[in-house]
PDB file of C-alpha atoms in Angstrom:
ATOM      1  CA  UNK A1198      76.652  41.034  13.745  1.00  0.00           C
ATOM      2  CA  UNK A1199      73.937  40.403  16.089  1.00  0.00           C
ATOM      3  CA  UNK A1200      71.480  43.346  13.572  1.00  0.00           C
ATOM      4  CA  UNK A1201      67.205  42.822  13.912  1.00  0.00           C
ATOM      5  CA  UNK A1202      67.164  41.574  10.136  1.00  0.00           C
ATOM      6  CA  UNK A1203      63.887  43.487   9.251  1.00  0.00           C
ATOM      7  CA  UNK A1204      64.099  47.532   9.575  1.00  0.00           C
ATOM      8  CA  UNK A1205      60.520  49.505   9.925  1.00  0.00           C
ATOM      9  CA  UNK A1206      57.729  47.934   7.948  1.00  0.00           C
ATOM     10  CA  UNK A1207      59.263  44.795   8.078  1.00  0.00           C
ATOM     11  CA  UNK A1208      61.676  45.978   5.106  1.00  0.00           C
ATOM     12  CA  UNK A1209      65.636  44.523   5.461  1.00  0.00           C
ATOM     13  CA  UNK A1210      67.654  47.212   7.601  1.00  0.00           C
ATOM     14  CA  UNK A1211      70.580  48.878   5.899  1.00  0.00           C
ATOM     15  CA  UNK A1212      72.580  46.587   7.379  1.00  0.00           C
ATOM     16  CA  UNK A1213      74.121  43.729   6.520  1.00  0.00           C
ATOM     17  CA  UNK A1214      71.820  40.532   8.598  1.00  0.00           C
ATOM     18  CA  UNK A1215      73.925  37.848   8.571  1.00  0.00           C
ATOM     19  CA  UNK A1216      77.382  37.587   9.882  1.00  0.00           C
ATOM     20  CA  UNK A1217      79.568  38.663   6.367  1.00  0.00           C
ATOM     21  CA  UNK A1218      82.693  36.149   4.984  1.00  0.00           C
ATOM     22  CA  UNK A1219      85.012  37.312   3.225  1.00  0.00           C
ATOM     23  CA  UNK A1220      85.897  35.729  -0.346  1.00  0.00           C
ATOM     24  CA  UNK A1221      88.234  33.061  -0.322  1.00  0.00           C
ATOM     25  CA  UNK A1222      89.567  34.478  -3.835  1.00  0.00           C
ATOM     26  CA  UNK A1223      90.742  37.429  -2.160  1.00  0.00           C
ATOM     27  CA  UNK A1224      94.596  38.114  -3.252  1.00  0.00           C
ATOM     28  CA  UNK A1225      96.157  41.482  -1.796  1.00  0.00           C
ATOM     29  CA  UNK A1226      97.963  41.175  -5.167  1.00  0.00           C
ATOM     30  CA  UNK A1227      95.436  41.121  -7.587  1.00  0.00           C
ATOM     31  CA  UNK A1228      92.832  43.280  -5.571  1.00  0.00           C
ATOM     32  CA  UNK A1229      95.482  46.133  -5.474  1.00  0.00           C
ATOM     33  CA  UNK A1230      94.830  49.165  -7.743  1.00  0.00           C
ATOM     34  CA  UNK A1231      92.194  51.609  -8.689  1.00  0.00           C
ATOM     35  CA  UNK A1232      88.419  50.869  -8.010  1.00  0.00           C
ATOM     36  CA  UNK A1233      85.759  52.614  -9.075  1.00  0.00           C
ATOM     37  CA  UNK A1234      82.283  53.223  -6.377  1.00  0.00           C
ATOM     38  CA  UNK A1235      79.273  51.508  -8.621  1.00  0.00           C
ATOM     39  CA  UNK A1236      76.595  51.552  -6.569  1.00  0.00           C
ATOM     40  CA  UNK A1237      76.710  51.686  -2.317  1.00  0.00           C
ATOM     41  CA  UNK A1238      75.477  52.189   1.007  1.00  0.00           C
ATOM     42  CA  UNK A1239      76.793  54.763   3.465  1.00  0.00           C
ATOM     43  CA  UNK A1240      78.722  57.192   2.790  1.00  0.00           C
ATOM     44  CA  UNK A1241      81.096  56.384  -0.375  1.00  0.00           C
ATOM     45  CA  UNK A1242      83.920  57.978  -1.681  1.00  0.00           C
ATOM     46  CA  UNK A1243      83.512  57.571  -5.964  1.00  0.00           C
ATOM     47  CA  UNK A1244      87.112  55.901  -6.145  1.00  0.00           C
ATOM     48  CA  UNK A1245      89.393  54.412  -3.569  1.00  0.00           C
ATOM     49  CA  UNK A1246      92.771  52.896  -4.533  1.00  0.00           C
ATOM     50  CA  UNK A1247      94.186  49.610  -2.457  1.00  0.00           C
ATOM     51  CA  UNK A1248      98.184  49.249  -2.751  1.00  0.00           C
ATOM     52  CA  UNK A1249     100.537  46.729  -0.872  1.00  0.00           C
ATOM     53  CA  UNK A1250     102.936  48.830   1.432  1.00  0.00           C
ATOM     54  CA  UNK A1251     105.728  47.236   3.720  1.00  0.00           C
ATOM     55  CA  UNK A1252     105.446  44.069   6.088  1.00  0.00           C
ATOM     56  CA  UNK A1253     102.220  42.708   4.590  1.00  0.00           C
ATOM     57  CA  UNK A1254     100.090  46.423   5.256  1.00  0.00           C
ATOM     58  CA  UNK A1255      97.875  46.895   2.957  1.00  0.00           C
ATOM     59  CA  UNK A1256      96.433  50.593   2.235  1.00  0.00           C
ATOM     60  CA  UNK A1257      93.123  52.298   1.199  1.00  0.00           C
ATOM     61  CA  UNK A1258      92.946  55.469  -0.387  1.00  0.00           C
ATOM     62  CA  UNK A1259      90.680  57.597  -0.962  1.00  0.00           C
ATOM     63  CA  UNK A1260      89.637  61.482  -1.307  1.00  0.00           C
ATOM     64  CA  UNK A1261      88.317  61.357   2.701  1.00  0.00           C
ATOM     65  CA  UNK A1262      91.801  60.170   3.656  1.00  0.00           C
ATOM     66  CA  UNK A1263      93.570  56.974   4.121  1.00  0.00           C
ATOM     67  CA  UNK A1264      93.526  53.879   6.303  1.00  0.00           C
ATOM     68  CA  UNK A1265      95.687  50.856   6.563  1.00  0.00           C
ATOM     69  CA  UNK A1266      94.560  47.315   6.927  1.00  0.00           C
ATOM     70  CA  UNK A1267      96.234  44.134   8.095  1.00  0.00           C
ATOM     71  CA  UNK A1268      95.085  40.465   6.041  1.00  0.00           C
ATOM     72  CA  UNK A1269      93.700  38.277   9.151  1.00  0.00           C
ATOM     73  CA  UNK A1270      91.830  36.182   6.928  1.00  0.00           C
ATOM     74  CA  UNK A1271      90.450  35.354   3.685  1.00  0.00           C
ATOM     75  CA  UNK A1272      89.093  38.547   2.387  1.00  0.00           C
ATOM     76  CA  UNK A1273      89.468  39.818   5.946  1.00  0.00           C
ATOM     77  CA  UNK A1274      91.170  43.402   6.581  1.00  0.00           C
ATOM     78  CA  UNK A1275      91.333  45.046   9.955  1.00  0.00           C
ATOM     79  CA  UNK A1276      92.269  47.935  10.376  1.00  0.00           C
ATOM     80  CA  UNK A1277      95.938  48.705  11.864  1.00  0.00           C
ATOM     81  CA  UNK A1278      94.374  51.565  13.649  1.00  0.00           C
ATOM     82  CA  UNK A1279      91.223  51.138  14.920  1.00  0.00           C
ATOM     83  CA  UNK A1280      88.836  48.344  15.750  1.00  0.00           C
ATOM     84  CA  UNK A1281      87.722  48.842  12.112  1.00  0.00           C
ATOM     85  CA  UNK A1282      87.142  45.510   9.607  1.00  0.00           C
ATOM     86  CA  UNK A1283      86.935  45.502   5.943  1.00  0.00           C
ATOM     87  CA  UNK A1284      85.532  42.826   4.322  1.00  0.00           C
ATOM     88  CA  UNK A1285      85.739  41.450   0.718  1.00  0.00           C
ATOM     89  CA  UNK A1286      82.656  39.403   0.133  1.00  0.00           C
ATOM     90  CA  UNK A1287      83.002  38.652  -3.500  1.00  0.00           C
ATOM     91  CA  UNK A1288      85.060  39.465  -6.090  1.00  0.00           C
ATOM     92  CA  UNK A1289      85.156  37.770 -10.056  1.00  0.00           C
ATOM     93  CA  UNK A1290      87.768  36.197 -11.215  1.00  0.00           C
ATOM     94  CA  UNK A1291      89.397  38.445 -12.948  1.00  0.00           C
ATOM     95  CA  UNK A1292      89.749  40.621  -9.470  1.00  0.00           C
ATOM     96  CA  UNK A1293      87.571  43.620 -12.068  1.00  0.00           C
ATOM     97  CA  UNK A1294      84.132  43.733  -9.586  1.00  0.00           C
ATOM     98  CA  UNK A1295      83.716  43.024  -6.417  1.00  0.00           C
ATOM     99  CA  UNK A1296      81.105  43.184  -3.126  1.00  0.00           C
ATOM    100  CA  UNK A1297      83.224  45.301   0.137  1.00  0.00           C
ATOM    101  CA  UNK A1298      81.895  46.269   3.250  1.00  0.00           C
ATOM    102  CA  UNK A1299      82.809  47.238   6.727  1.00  0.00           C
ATOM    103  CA  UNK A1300      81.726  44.424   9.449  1.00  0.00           C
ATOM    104  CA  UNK A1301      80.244  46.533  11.322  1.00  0.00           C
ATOM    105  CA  UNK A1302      77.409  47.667   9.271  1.00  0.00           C
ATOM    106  CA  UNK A1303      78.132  51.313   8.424  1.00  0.00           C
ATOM    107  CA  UNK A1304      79.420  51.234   4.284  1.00  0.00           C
ATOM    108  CA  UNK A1305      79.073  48.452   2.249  1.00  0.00           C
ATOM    109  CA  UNK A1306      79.828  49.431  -1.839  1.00  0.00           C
ATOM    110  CA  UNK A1307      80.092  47.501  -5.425  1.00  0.00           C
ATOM    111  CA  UNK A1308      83.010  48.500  -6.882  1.00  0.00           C
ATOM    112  CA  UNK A1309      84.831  48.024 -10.427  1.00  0.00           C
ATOM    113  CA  UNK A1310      87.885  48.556 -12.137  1.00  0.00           C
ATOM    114  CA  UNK A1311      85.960  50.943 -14.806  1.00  0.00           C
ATOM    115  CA  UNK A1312      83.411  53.379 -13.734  1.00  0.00           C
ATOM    116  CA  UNK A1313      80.405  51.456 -14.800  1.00  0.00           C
ATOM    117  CA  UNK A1314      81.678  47.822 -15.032  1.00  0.00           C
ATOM    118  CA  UNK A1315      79.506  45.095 -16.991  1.00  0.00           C
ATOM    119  CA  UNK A1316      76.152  44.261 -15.566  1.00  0.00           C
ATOM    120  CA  UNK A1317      76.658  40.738 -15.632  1.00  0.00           C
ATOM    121  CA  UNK A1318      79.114  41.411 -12.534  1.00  0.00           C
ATOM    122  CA  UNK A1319      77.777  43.977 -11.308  1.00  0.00           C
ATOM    123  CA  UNK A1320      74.353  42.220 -10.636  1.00  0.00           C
ATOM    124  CA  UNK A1321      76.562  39.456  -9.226  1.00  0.00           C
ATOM    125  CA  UNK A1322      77.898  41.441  -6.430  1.00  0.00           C
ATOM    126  CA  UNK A1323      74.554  43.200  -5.872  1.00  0.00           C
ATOM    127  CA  UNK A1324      72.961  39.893  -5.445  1.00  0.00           C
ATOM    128  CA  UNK A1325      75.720  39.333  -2.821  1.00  0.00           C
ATOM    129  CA  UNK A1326      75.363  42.047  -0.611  1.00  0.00           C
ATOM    130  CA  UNK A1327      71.833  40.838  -0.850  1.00  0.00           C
ATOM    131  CA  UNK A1328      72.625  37.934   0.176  1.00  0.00           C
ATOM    132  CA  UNK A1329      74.439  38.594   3.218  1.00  0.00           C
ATOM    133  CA  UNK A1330      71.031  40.883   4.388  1.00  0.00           C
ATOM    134  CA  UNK A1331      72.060  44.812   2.786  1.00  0.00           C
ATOM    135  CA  UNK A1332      68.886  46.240   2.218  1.00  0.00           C
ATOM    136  CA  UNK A1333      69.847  46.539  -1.692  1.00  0.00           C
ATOM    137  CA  UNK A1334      66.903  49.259  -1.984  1.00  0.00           C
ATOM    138  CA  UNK A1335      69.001  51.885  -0.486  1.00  0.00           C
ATOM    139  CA  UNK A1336      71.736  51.192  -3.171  1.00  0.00           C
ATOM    140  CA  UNK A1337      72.944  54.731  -4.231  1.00  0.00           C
ATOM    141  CA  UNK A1338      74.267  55.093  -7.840  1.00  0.00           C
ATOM    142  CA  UNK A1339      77.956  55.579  -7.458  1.00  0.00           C
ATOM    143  CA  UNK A1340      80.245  57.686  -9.984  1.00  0.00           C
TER     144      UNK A1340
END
C-alpha cells in the first residue's frame, strides 16, 4: 500500500497502513447473502448483498450499483472489471460479522448479517481494521 501511516497531527490516516490480508476463513459459500453496513469508512452503501453467479464470479450488490469479483486468493476479490480489489480481512466463524475493504484505501466497512450485530464481533472486526492501520476514529455509524 505504500500510505504515510500518520495523517496531520500525527493521527493514523484514513487509510489502511499496512499492506491488508485477506482471511483465510473466507468461503464464497458461506460469505454469500445479505450484509448489513455497521460502522465504515468512505462512502458506504447501508446493505450490499454478495451471491455466487456462473464460472466461479462472484457479485456485489448494492443500491449504487453492482460489481463482480473474481476469488484470486484467500479472502481476495478483484474485480472482473476494473483494477479494483476487495478484501475480506476477518470474518467469525459463523460467516455473521466481518472486516471488508478495498486495497486501495478508499472504503473499508464492518458489516453483519443483522443491522446491529453483537458487540462482541463487532468490536472484533473494529479492532481489525485497526489493526491493519484504518484510522478507526473516522468510523461512521452505519444503518
Amino acid at each position: 500500500m505504500g500510505l504515510n501511516p500518520r495523517g496531520a497531527g500525527g493521527r493514523k490516516a484514513p487509510q489502511p497502513t499496512a499492506p491488508l490480508g485477506g482471511t483465510t476463513r473466507f468461503n464464497a459459500g458461506d460469505f454469500a447473502g445479505d450484509w448489513h453496513t455497521v460502522a465504515c469508512l468512505g462512502i458506504c452503501a447501508a446493505q450490499a448483498r454478495y451471491s455466487m453467479a456462473t464460472d466461479g464470479v462472484f457479485l456485489r450488490g448494492t443500491a449504487a450499483g453492482a460489481a463482480s469479483y473474481r476469488q484470486t486468493g484467500p479472502g481476495i476479490l478483484r474485480d472482473t472489471t476494473s483494477d479494483g480489489i476487495l478484501v475480506v480481512m476477518w470474518v467469525d466463524e459463523g460467516f455473521r460479522t466481518a472486516a471488508v475493504g478495498d486495497a486501495d484505501g478508499t472504503w473499508a466497512a464492518v458489516i453483519d448479517r443483522r443491522p446491529g450485530g453483537a458487540a462482541d464481533r463487532i468490536k472484533a472486526a473494529t479492532e481489525i481494521l485497526d489493526f491493519y492501520g484504518w484510522d478507526i476514529s473516522r468510523l461512521q455509524k452505519g444503518n
